XYZ file of C-alpha atoms in Angstrom:
515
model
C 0.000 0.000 0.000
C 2.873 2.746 0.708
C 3.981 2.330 -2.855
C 0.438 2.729 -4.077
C 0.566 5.741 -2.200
C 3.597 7.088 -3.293
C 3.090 6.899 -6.704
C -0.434 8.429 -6.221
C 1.717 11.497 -4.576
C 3.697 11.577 -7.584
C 1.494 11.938 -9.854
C -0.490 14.827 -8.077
C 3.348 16.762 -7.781
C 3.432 16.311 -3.660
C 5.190 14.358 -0.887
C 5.007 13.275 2.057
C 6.167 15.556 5.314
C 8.087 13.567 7.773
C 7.121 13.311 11.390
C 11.222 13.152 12.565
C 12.615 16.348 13.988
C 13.915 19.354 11.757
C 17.753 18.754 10.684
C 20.488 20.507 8.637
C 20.151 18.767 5.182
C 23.174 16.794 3.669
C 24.946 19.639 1.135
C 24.083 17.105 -1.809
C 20.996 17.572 -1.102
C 21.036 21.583 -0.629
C 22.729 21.676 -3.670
C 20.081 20.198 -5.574
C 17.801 21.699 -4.365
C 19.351 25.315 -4.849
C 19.507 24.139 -8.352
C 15.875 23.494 -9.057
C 14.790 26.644 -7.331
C 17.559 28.419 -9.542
C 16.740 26.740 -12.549
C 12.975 28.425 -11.607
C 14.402 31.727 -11.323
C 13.072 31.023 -7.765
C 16.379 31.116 -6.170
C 15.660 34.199 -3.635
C 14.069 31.607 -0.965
C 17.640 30.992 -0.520
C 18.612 34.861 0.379
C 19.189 34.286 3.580
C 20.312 30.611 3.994
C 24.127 31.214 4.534
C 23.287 33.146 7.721
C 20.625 31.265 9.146
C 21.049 28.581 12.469
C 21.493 25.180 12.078
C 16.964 25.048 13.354
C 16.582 27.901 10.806
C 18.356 26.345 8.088
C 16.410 23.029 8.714
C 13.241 24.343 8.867
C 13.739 26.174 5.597
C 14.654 23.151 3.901
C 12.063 20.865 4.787
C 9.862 23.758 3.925
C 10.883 24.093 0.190
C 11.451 20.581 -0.461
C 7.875 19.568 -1.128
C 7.511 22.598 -2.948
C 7.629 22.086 -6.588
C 9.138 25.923 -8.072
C 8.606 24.700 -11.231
C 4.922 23.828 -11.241
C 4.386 27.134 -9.133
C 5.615 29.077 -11.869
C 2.967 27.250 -14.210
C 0.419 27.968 -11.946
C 1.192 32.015 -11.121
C 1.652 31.838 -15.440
C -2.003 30.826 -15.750
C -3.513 32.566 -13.054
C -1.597 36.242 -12.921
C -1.231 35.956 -17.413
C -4.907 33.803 -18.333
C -4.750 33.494 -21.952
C -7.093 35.576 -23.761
C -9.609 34.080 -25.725
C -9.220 32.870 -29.044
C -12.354 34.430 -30.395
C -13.518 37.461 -28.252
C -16.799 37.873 -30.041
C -17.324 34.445 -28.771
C -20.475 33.880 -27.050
C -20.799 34.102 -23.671
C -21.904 30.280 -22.063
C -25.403 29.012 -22.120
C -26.806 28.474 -18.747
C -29.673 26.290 -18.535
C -31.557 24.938 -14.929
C -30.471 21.097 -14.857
C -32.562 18.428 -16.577
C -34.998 17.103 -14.823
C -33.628 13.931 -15.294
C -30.740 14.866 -12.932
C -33.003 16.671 -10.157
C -35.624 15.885 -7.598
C -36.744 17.802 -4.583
C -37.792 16.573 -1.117
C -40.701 19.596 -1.302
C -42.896 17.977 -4.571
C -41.104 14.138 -4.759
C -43.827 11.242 -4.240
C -43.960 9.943 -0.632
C -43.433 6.681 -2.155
C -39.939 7.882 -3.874
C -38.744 9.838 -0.884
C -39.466 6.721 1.011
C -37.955 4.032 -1.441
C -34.608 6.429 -1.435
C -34.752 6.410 2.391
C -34.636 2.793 3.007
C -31.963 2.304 0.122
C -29.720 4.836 1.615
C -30.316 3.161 5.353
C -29.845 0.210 3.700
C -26.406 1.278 2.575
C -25.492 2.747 5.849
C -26.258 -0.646 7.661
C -23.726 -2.532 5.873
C -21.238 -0.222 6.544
C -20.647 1.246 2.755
C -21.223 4.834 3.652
C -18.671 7.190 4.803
C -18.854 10.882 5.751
C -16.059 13.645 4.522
C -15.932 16.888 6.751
C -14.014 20.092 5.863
C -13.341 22.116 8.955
C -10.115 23.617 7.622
C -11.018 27.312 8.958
C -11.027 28.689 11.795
C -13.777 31.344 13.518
C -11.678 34.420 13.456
C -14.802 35.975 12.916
C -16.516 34.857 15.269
C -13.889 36.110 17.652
C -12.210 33.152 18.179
C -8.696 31.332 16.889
C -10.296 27.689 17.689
C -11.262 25.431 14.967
C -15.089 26.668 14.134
C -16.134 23.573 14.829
C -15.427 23.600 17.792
C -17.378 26.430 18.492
C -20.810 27.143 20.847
C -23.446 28.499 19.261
C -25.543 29.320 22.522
C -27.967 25.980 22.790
C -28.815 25.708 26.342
C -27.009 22.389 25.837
C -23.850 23.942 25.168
C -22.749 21.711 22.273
C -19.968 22.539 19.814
C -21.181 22.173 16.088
C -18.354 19.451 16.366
C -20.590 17.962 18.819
C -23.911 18.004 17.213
C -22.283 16.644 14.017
C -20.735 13.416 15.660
C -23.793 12.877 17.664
C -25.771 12.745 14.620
C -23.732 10.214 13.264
C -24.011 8.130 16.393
C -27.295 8.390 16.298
C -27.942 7.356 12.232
C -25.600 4.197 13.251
C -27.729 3.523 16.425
C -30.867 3.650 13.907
C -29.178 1.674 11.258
C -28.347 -1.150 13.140
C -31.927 -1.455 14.835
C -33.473 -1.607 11.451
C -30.949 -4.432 10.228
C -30.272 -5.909 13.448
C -26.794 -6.140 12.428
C -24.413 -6.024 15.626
C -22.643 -3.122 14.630
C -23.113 0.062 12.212
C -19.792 2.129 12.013
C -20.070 5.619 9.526
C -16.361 6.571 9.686
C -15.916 10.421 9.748
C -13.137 11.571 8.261
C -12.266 15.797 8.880
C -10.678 17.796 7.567
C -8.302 20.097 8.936
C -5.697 22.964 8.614
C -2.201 23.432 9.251
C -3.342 25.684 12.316
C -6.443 23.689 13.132
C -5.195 20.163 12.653
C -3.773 19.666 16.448
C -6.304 21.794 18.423
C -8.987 19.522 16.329
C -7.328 16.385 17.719
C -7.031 17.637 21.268
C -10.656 18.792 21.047
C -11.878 15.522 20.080
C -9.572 13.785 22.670
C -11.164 16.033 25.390
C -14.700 15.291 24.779
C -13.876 11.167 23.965
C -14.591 11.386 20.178
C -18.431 12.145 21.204
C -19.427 8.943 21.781
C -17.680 7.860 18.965
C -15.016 4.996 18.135
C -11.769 7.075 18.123
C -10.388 4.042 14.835
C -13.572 5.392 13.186
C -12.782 8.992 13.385
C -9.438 10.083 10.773
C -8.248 13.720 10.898
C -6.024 14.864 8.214
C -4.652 18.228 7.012
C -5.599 19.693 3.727
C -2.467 21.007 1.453
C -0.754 24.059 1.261
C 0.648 26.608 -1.176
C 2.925 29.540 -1.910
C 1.990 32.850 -1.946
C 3.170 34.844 -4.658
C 3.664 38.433 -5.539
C 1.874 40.093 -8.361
C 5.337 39.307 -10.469
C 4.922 35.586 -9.984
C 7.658 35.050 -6.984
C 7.097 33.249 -4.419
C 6.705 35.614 -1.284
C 9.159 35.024 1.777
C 7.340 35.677 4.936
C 10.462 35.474 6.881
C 14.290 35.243 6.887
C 13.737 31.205 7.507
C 9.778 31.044 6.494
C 7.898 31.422 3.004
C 4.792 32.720 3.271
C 2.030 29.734 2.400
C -1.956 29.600 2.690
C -4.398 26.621 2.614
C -5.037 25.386 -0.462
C -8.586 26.055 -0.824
C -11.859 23.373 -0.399
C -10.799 22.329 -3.409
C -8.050 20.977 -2.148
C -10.078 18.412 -0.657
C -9.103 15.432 -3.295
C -5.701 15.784 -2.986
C -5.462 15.844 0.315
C -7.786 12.673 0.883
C -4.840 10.912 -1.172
C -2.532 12.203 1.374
C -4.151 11.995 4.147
C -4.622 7.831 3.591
C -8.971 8.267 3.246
C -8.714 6.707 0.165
C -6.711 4.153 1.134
C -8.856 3.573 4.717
C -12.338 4.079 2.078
C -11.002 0.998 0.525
C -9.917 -0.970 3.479
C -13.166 -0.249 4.908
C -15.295 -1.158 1.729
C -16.727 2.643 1.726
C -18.809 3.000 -1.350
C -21.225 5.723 -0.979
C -19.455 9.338 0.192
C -21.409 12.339 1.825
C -19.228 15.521 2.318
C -19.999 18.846 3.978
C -18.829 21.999 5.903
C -18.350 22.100 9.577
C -20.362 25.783 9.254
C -23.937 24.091 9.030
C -25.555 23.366 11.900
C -28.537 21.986 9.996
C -26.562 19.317 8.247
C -28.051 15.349 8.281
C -24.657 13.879 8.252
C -25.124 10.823 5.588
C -28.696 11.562 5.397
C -30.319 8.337 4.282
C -32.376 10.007 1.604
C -29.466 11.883 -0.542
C -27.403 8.910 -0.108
C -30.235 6.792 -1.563
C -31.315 9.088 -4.335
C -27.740 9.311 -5.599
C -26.860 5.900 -5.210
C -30.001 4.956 -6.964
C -29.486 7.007 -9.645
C -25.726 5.476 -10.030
C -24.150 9.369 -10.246
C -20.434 10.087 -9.380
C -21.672 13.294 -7.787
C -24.821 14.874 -6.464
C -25.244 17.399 -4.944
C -28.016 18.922 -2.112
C -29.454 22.252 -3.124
C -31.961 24.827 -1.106
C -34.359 27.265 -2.966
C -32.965 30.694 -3.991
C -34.489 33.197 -1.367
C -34.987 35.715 -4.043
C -32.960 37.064 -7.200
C -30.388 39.239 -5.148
C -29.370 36.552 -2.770
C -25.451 36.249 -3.126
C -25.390 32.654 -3.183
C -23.472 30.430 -6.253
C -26.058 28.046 -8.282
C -26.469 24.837 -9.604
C -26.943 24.523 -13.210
C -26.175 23.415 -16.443
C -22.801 25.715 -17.970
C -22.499 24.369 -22.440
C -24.068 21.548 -21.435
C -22.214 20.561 -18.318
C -22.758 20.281 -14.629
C -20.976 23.171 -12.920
C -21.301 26.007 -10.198
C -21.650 29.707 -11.444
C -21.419 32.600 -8.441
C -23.983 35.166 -8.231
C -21.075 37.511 -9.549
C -21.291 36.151 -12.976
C -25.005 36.517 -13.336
C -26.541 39.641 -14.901
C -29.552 40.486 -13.603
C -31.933 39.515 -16.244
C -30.856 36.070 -16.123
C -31.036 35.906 -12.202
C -34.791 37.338 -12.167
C -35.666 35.227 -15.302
C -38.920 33.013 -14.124
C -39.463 29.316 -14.814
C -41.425 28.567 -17.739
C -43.550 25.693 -15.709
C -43.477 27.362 -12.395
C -43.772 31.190 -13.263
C -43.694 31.828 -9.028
C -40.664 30.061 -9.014
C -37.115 31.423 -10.322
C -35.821 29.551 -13.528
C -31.829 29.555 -11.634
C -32.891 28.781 -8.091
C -31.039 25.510 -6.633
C -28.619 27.802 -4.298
C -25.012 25.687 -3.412
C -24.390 24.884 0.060
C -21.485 23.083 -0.300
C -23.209 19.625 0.596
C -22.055 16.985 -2.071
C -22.261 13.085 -2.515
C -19.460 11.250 -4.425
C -19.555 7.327 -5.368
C -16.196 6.209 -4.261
C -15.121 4.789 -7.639
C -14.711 8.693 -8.753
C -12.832 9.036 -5.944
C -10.346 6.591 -6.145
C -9.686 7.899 -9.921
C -8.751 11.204 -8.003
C -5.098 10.843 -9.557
C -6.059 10.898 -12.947
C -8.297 13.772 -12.698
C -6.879 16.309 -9.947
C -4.135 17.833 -11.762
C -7.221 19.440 -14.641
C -8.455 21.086 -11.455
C -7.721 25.248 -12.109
C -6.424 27.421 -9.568
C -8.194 30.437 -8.745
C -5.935 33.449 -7.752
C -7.451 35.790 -4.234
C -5.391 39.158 -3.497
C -4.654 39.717 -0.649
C -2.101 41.956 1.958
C 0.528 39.379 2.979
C 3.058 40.125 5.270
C 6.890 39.512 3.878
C 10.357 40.406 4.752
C 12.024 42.832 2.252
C 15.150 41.219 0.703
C 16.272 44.517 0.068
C 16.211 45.708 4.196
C 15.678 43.325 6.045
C 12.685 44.857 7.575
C 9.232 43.137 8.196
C 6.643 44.354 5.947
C 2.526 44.499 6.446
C 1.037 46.212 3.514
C -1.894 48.139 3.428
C -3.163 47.264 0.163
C -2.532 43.401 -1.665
C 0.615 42.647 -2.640
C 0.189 38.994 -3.668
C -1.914 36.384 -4.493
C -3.384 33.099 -2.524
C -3.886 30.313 -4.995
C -6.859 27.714 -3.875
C -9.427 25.683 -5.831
C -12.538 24.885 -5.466
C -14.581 21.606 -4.116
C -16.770 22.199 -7.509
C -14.457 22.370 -9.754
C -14.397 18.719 -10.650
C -18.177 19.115 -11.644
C -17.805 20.075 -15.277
C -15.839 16.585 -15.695
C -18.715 14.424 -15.620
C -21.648 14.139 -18.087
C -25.046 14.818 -17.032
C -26.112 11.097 -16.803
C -23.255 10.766 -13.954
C -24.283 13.988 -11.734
C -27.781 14.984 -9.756
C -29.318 17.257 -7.762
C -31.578 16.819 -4.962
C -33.561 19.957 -3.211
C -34.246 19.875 0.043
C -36.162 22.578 2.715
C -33.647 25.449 3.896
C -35.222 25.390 7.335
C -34.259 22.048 7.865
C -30.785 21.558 6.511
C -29.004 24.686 6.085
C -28.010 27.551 8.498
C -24.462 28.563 8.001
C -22.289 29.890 10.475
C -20.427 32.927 8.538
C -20.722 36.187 10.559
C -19.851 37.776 14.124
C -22.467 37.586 16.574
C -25.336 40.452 16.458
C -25.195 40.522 12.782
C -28.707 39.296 12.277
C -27.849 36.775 9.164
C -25.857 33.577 9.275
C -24.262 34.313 13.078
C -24.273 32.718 15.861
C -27.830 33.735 17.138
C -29.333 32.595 13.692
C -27.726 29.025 13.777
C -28.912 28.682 17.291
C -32.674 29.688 16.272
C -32.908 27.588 13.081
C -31.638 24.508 15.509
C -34.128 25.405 18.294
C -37.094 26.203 15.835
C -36.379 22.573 14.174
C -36.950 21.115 17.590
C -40.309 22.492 17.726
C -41.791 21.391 15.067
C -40.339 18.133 15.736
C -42.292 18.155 18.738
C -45.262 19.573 17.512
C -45.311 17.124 14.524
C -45.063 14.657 17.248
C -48.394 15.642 18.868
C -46.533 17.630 21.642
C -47.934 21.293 22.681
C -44.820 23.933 23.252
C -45.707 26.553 25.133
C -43.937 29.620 26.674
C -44.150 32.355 28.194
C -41.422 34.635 26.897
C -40.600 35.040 23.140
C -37.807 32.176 23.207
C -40.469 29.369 22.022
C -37.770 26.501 20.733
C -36.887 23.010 21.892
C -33.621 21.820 21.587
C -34.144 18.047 20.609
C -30.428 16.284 21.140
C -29.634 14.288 17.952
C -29.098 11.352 20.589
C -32.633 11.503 20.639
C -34.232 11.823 17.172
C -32.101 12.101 13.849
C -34.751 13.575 11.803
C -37.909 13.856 14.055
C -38.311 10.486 14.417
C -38.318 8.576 18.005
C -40.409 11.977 19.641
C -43.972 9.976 20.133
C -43.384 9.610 23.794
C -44.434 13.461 23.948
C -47.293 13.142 22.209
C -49.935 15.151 24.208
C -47.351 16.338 26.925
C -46.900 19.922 27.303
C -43.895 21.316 26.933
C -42.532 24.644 28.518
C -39.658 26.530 26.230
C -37.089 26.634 26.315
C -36.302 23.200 26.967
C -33.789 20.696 25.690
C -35.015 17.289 25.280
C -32.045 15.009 25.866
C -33.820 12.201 27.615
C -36.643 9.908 26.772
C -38.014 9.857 30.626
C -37.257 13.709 31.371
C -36.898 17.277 30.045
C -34.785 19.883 31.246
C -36.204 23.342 31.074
C-alpha cells in the first residue's frame, strides 16, 4: 500500500512531510535543491540561507522541499497571465436549470420515492458502505475566536460545539441503522478535515470530549495542502528570513489531500462505497442523510449534490446549473440580472436559476479513487490579498496596506464540469431544515451565531409539535432543543405526544426534560 501511495503522490506533484525532527540537510541535497529553485528563477528563498542557524536552516529546507518551483511558476503563469480568448466575439456560455432527469426535490417528490430512497440509503449505511467527509479547515476568526469553528458554541442551552452536534448525529444514524438491520454493529467513519493551524487543536478537542461517543479508529483527521503565496510578479513571497509565506489550499483541495491523508486508502480498506461531504459551518446538516445517499446511489451518479431554494434574485449565493451543457457552479457575480430574475417557464412563481449551493455533495467512491487521474485538470483560482513579507532589500518586516500577492486555492466544484449529465444529480431539500451557516460575528442578524442557534431550536419544535406535543412559553424564546441522541430527523419523539412542553427546553432524555 505505501507504494500505491507514493506513486499516487507523484502523480499529483506532492510528498510526504516527515514526522522526525527538523535537521540541517546533507549539502548534496542543498545543492540540488538550490539548483531546481535556480533553474525556476526562484532562487531568492535561498537569500538568507548562509546566515541562518542550524533550526533555521532546517526548517527552511524541509519547507521548500515539497515545494515544486517549477509547477508554481505554471500555476502564477495561468492565473496572474490567463490566456485571452481565441475568439472574443465568442459567445458568452449558455446556462440552462439542470434536466430534470438529474433533479428531484424533497418539497414535490412522491412519498413513495422519498421513502424508497430512504430505506436504500439506510440500507447502505447498515452494511457499513457509507462514509462521511468533513471540511473544517477554517477557523472562527470571525466569530472572535482562533479555535477550529467547529469547535465552536453556538448558545444551545445544551452547550454543544457544532463538532458535537455533528458526531452525535452520526451516532445516532448508526444507532438507527443497526436497529433496522439488526446487524451487531453500524460504524459511519468520519473523516475531517483540517488545517495546518487547526489540525492539532482539532485532535485535542476531540480527545477532550472522547470522540463524542464515537469509536476514536472510526474517526481520521487529516490536514488539507498548502501553497505559496506569490507576488503580483509571480515570486514566491518570503514571509520570513527562515519562512515562506504559504496559505491553505482552498476546499478544493479536498481530493488531494484525501490521497494524502490515507482516506482513500482507509475508504477501501473499509469497503466505503457511498461518500457524503460537507462543511463544519452548518448546523442543519443530516450527516449521511439516508435520503441523498439513496437518491444518488439509486441514480448510479459520481456526484450529487443537495441544493436549497434561492431566497430571491439578489441573494449572493453560487447556483447549480447546467454551464455548455455541463454540470458546474456559477457565483452570483457572474449573473446579470436579467438572467437571475428570469422566471421558470412551468413554475412562473418560481425562479428559472434557483437551486442555491451549500457546499453539501455526494461522491460514489469509484470517482474518488480515480482522483489521480483527474486532480491535476483542477484550475487554480488566484485571491489578493495583503501578505506580510520580509524585504530582501532591508531586512525589515513588511505588512502592507493594500494586496501585494496572491493566494492560490481551488474549489470543491471544480471537478463538476468533468462528468456528463447522466453521472451527476441534484436533490432539493427545505432550507429550514438543513441549512443555516455559520459565517458572521455575533449580532449581525444573518448567518451568526444567534441565527444558527434559532434555526436549531425552531427545528426542535416542530419536531415536537409534529409529534403531537404542545410547546408553550411564556417569553418570546419558544424553541426546543431536541439532542440528535434523541431523534435524527424527528423520528423517536412519540413519547411526547400530548405532553406539554414549557420553552425553552432541551429534550435530551426519553423519561425527562430539562427546562
Amino acid at each position: 500500500m505505501a507504494g500505491v501511495v507514493n506513486h499516487l503522490l507523484e502523480k499529483l506533484n506532492l510528498s510526504k512531510t516527515s514526522g522526525e525532527p527538523a535537521k540541517p540537510p546533507d549539502p548534496q541535497d542543498l545543492k540540488e535543491l538550490r539548483e531546481k529553485y535556480t533553474q525556476a528563477k526562484q532562487d531568492h528563498v535561498f537569500h538568507y540561507y548562509d546566515g541562518l542557524p542550524d533550526s533555521g536552516k532546517a526548517s527552511l529546507y524541509e519547507q521548500l522541499v515539497p515545494i515544486d518551483p517549477r509547477h508554481v511558476n505554471e500555476l502564477a503563469e495561468k492565473t496572474l497571465k490567463p490566456a485571452k480568448p481565441e475568439d472574443e466575439s465568442k459567445e458568452p456560455p449558455k446556462l440552462d436549470p439542470l434536466p430534470d432527469s438529474a433533479s428531484a426535490s424533497v418539497m414535490d417528490s412522491k412519498k413513495e420515492d422519498l421513502a424508497k430512497w430512504h430505506d436504500h440509503g439506510m440500507e447502505l449505511v447498515s452494511e457499513n458502505k457509507v462514509g462521511v467527509v468533513l471540511m473544517a479547515g477554517g477557523q472562527g476568526t470571525r466569530l472572535g475566536s482562533s479555535a477550529p469553528k467547529g469547535c465552536y458554541n453556538i448558545g444551545l442551552p445544551s452547550a454543544k460545539s457544532l463538532f458535537q452536534l455533528q458526531a452525535e448525529r452520526i451516532v445516532k444514524l448508526q444507532e438507527l441503522a443497526a436497529k433496522q438491520s439488526k446487524h451487531e454493529e453500524v460504524v459511519i467513519p468520519w473523516y475531517v478535515m483540517t488545517s495546518g493551524p487547526t489540525k492539532q487543536p482539532t485532535q485535542d478537542f476531540f480527545e477532550k470530549h472522547n470522540y463524542f461517543g464515537l469509536s476514536k479508529q472510526n474517526v481520521l483527521i487529516f490536514e488539507q495542502g498548502i501553497l505559496p503565496c506569490i507576488s503580483n510578479e509571480g515570486k514566491i513571497i518570503m514571509e520570513s528570513k527562515d519562512k515562506v509565506a504559504v496559505a491553505p489550499d482552498g476546499n478544493g483541495g479536498l481530493y488531494q489531500a484525501m490521497v494524502v491523508g490515507s482516506v482513500i486508502s482507509d475508504m477501501h480498506k473499509r469497503g466505503i462505497e457511498h461518500i457524503h461531504a460537507y462543511c463544519v459551518d452548518n448546523c442543519l446538516v443530516k450527516m449521511a442523510d439516508p435520503t441523498f445517499i439513496g437518491f444518488a446511489a439509486s441514480k448510479e451518479v459520481d456526484i450529487a449534490t443537495k441544493v436549497v431554494r434561492k431566497r430571491n434574485a439578489k441573494e449572493s449565493v453560487g447556483l447549480i446549473l447546467q454551464k455548455n451543457g455541463k454540470p458546474d457552479v456559477v457565483e452570483y457575480s457572474e449573473i446579470d440580472n436579467a438572467t437571475a430574475e428570469a422566471k421558470d417557464s412551468k413554475s412562473p412563481e418560481l425562479l428559472k436559476f434557483r437551486a442555491a449551493n451549500i457546499v453539501n455533495h455526494y461522491y460514489s467512491f469509484s470517482f474518488l479513487e480515480n482522483i489521480p487521474t483527474w486532480a491535476g485538470k483542477l484550475p487554480h483560482h488566484l485571491a489578493r490579498k495583503k501578505i506580510p513579507f520580509i524585504n530582501l532589500e532591508n531586512d525589515q518586516i513588511v505588512k502592507p496596506d493594500k494586496p501585494n500577492g496572491v493566494k492560490l486555492e481551488q474549489f470543491v466544484f471544480d471537478c463538476f464540469p468533468f462528468l456528463p449529465m447522466d453521472k451527476f444529480a441534484c436533490l432539493e431539500v427545505k432550507r429550514e431544515d438543513e441549512f443555516s451557516p455559520l459565517k458572521n460575528a455575533k449580532g449581525t442578524g444573518e448567518d451568526d451565531p444567534d441565527t444558527s442557534r434559532n434555526h436549531i431550536l425552531d427545528q426542535g419544535r416542530r419536531w415536537l409539535e409534529t409529534a403531537g406535543a404542545v410547546v408553550v412559553s411564556e417569553t418570546d424564546q419558544t424553541g426546543v432543543e431536541v439532542s440528535p441522541l434523541i431523534s435524527y430527523e424527528g423520528e423517536g419523539l412519540a413519547f411526547l405526544s400530548a405532553k406539554q412542553i414549557h420553552a425553552p427546553a432541551v429534550v435530551e432524555k426519553e423519561e425527562k426534560q430539562n427546562k
